[in-house]
Each structure stands twice: as structure tokens, then as C-alpha cells.
Amino acid sequence: QLEAMSPNNVETELIELNQKLLNGIAAGNYELYESLIDASITCFEPEAVGHLVEGHEFHKYYFDLPTSSNPVNTTMVRPHVRLLGEDAAVVCYARLTQTLDED
């Protein structure tokens, strides 16, 4: 529970969980993604061309694709956490993804 922790501890835990999620996405770990993302997620993605995407299935498509053998490093640049109450927060950051070309 967020309310049992100090704001700094909450922010640190949320940033760590978000990095765990990004690492899991890069590794193609759908089980981790599913455990960290609420089933009722909604989002607008560039490839959805302005349509609201709901649930896990849209993103599961990408997890089902063959994974690359090239290493991937994902960094959150200047993460910032805004606590919205006792049980809600927003984590903002620039996502830097480093990969090697197939060549």
C-alpha cells in the first residue's frame, strides 16, 4: 500500500517497478508485463492511428513476435513521480532505448 510508505520510498519503488517493467518488455517477458499492468489498461499508441486501445491483447501481439538476439538497454531519463493520492501516481520520463543493428 502506498499510504504506508514515505513519499520518497513510494517514488523510489515506483521507479524501480517501472524499470523492471521496461526491462521485461525488452526481454519479451509477457508474464511480467501482465503482472505489472492492470488488465483494464487504456492507451493511445501511434500504430493504433488515434484509436483508444483497451486491455492487454493489443500489446500481447508484440510479445508473441520472435525476439531479437541483439542486446537491448532501456533507460528512464529524468524520471519524475507525481503522487495523486494514497493509491495513485503518475511516472513520467523520457525512454531511451539502445540496440545494435542486425548488421
PDB file of C-alpha atoms in Angstrom:
ATOM      1  CA  GLN A   1       0.000   0.000   0.000  1.00  0.00           C
ATOM      2  CA  LEU A   2       1.288   3.419  -0.940  1.00  0.00           C
ATOM      3  CA  GLU A   3      -0.130   5.140   2.149  1.00  0.00           C
ATOM      4  CA  ALA A   4       2.090   3.078   4.487  1.00  0.00           C
ATOM      5  CA  MET A   5       5.303   4.375   2.889  1.00  0.00           C
ATOM      6  CA  SER A   6       7.006   7.751   2.928  1.00  0.00           C
ATOM      7  CA  PRO A   7       6.711   9.730  -0.340  1.00  0.00           C
ATOM      8  CA  ASN A   8      10.406   9.206  -1.165  1.00  0.00           C
ATOM      9  CA  ASN A   9      10.108   5.429  -0.654  1.00  0.00           C
ATOM     10  CA  VAL A  10       6.971   5.310  -2.804  1.00  0.00           C
ATOM     11  CA  GLU A  11       8.681   7.249  -5.582  1.00  0.00           C
ATOM     12  CA  THR A  12      11.737   5.001  -5.446  1.00  0.00           C
ATOM     13  CA  GLU A  13       9.627   1.825  -5.523  1.00  0.00           C
ATOM     14  CA  LEU A  14       7.523   3.087  -8.447  1.00  0.00           C
ATOM     15  CA  ILE A  15      10.619   3.999 -10.468  1.00  0.00           C
ATOM     16  CA  GLU A  16      12.158   0.575  -9.713  1.00  0.00           C
ATOM     17  CA  LEU A  17       8.947  -1.220 -10.728  1.00  0.00           C
ATOM     18  CA  ASN A  18       8.738   0.812 -13.909  1.00  0.00           C
ATOM     19  CA  GLN A  19      12.346  -0.055 -14.790  1.00  0.00           C
ATOM     20  CA  LYS A  20      11.536  -3.721 -14.099  1.00  0.00           C
ATOM     21  CA  LEU A  21       8.601  -3.400 -16.497  1.00  0.00           C
ATOM     22  CA  LEU A  22      10.733  -1.781 -19.211  1.00  0.00           C
ATOM     23  CA  ASN A  23      13.388  -4.491 -18.828  1.00  0.00           C
ATOM     24  CA  GLY A  24      10.681  -7.157 -19.043  1.00  0.00           C
ATOM     25  CA  ILE A  25       9.259  -5.608 -22.199  1.00  0.00           C
ATOM     26  CA  ALA A  26      12.721  -5.526 -23.784  1.00  0.00           C
ATOM     27  CA  ALA A  27      13.206  -9.197 -22.861  1.00  0.00           C
ATOM     28  CA  GLY A  28       9.801 -10.197 -24.241  1.00  0.00           C
ATOM     29  CA  ASN A  29       8.538 -11.310 -20.812  1.00  0.00           C
ATOM     30  CA  TYR A  30       4.753 -11.165 -21.217  1.00  0.00           C
ATOM     31  CA  GLU A  31       4.089 -12.793 -17.832  1.00  0.00           C
ATOM     32  CA  LEU A  32       5.937  -9.956 -16.076  1.00  0.00           C
ATOM     33  CA  TYR A  33       4.133  -7.368 -18.202  1.00  0.00           C
ATOM     34  CA  GLU A  34       0.783  -8.943 -17.358  1.00  0.00           C
ATOM     35  CA  SER A  35       1.612  -8.983 -13.625  1.00  0.00           C
ATOM     36  CA  LEU A  36       2.583  -5.295 -13.544  1.00  0.00           C
ATOM     37  CA  ILE A  37      -0.019  -3.783 -15.903  1.00  0.00           C
ATOM     38  CA  ASP A  38      -3.683  -3.584 -14.930  1.00  0.00           C
ATOM     39  CA  ALA A  39      -5.915  -5.666 -17.212  1.00  0.00           C
ATOM     40  CA  SER A  40      -8.112  -2.614 -17.863  1.00  0.00           C
ATOM     41  CA  ILE A  41      -5.240  -0.524 -19.285  1.00  0.00           C
ATOM     42  CA  THR A  42      -6.200   2.029 -21.929  1.00  0.00           C
ATOM     43  CA  CYS A  43      -3.783   3.910 -24.147  1.00  0.00           C
ATOM     44  CA  PHE A  44      -3.279   5.699 -27.427  1.00  0.00           C
ATOM     45  CA  GLU A  45      -0.444   4.174 -29.438  1.00  0.00           C
ATOM     46  CA  PRO A  46       0.974   5.590 -32.689  1.00  0.00           C
ATOM     47  CA  GLU A  47       0.294   2.334 -34.526  1.00  0.00           C
ATOM     48  CA  ALA A  48      -3.394   2.459 -33.429  1.00  0.00           C
ATOM     49  CA  VAL A  49      -3.772   5.647 -35.509  1.00  0.00           C
ATOM     50  CA  GLY A  50      -5.745   7.661 -32.954  1.00  0.00           C
ATOM     51  CA  HIS A  51      -7.905   4.806 -31.688  1.00  0.00           C
ATOM     52  CA  LEU A  52      -8.180   4.087 -27.977  1.00  0.00           C
ATOM     53  CA  VAL A  53      -6.615   0.694 -27.195  1.00  0.00           C
ATOM     54  CA  GLU A  54      -8.044  -1.266 -24.271  1.00  0.00           C
ATOM     55  CA  GLY A  55      -6.660  -4.272 -22.393  1.00  0.00           C
ATOM     56  CA  HIS A  56      -3.552  -6.424 -22.789  1.00  0.00           C
ATOM     57  CA  GLU A  57      -4.274  -8.074 -26.128  1.00  0.00           C
ATOM     58  CA  PHE A  58      -3.032  -5.208 -28.307  1.00  0.00           C
ATOM     59  CA  HIS A  59       0.414  -5.330 -26.684  1.00  0.00           C
ATOM     60  CA  LYS A  60       0.478  -9.143 -26.455  1.00  0.00           C
ATOM     61  CA  TYR A  61       0.824  -9.179 -30.237  1.00  0.00           C
ATOM     62  CA  TYR A  62       4.318  -7.673 -29.890  1.00  0.00           C
ATOM     63  CA  PHE A  63       5.320 -10.157 -27.188  1.00  0.00           C
ATOM     64  CA  ASP A  64       4.301 -13.023 -29.493  1.00  0.00           C
ATOM     65  CA  LEU A  65       6.683 -11.882 -32.257  1.00  0.00           C
ATOM     66  CA  PRO A  66      10.113 -13.552 -32.470  1.00  0.00           C
ATOM     67  CA  THR A  67      12.647 -11.858 -30.211  1.00  0.00           C
ATOM     68  CA  SER A  68      15.914 -10.450 -31.451  1.00  0.00           C
ATOM     69  CA  SER A  69      19.226 -11.819 -30.233  1.00  0.00           C
ATOM     70  CA  ASN A  70      20.626  -8.273 -30.136  1.00  0.00           C
ATOM     71  CA  PRO A  71      21.043  -6.791 -26.655  1.00  0.00           C
ATOM     72  CA  VAL A  72      18.663  -4.005 -25.615  1.00  0.00           C
ATOM     73  CA  ASN A  73      19.205  -1.430 -22.878  1.00  0.00           C
ATOM     74  CA  THR A  74      16.276   0.726 -21.763  1.00  0.00           C
ATOM     75  CA  THR A  75      16.896   3.768 -19.575  1.00  0.00           C
ATOM     76  CA  MET A  76      14.426   6.144 -17.964  1.00  0.00           C
ATOM     77  CA  VAL A  77      15.862   9.636 -18.373  1.00  0.00           C
ATOM     78  CA  ARG A  78      14.932  12.069 -15.597  1.00  0.00           C
ATOM     79  CA  PRO A  79      12.054  10.074 -14.113  1.00  0.00           C
ATOM     80  CA  HIS A  80       9.548  12.086 -12.113  1.00  0.00           C
ATOM     81  CA  VAL A  81       6.785  10.685  -9.907  1.00  0.00           C
ATOM     82  CA  ARG A  82       3.633  12.651  -9.131  1.00  0.00           C
ATOM     83  CA  LEU A  83       1.607  11.148  -6.277  1.00  0.00           C
ATOM     84  CA  LEU A  84      -2.101  11.688  -6.945  1.00  0.00           C
ATOM     85  CA  GLY A  85      -3.369  10.317  -3.649  1.00  0.00           C
ATOM     86  CA  GLU A  86      -2.965   7.298  -1.401  1.00  0.00           C
ATOM     87  CA  ASP A  87      -3.309   4.754  -4.189  1.00  0.00           C
ATOM     88  CA  ALA A  88      -2.456   6.503  -7.451  1.00  0.00           C
ATOM     89  CA  ALA A  89       0.594   8.056  -9.076  1.00  0.00           C
ATOM     90  CA  VAL A  90       1.944   9.047 -12.480  1.00  0.00           C
ATOM     91  CA  VAL A  91       5.524   8.252 -13.527  1.00  0.00           C
ATOM     92  CA  CYS A  92       6.888  10.479 -16.311  1.00  0.00           C
ATOM     93  CA  TYR A  93      10.214  10.054 -18.086  1.00  0.00           C
ATOM     94  CA  ALA A  94      11.936  10.059 -21.440  1.00  0.00           C
ATOM     95  CA  ARG A  95      12.559   6.486 -22.582  1.00  0.00           C
ATOM     96  CA  LEU A  96      15.959   5.884 -24.125  1.00  0.00           C
ATOM     97  CA  THR A  97      16.308   2.532 -25.883  1.00  0.00           C
ATOM     98  CA  GLN A  98      19.717   1.384 -27.063  1.00  0.00           C
ATOM     99  CA  THR A  99      20.074  -1.502 -29.522  1.00  0.00           C
ATOM    100  CA  LEU A 100      22.596  -2.779 -32.022  1.00  0.00           C
ATOM    101  CA  ASP A 101      21.749  -3.064 -35.701  1.00  0.00           C
ATOM    102  CA  GLU A 102      21.337  -6.527 -37.166  1.00  0.00           C
ATOM    103  CA  ASP A 103      24.304  -5.796 -39.465  1.00  0.00           C
TER     104      ASP A 103
END
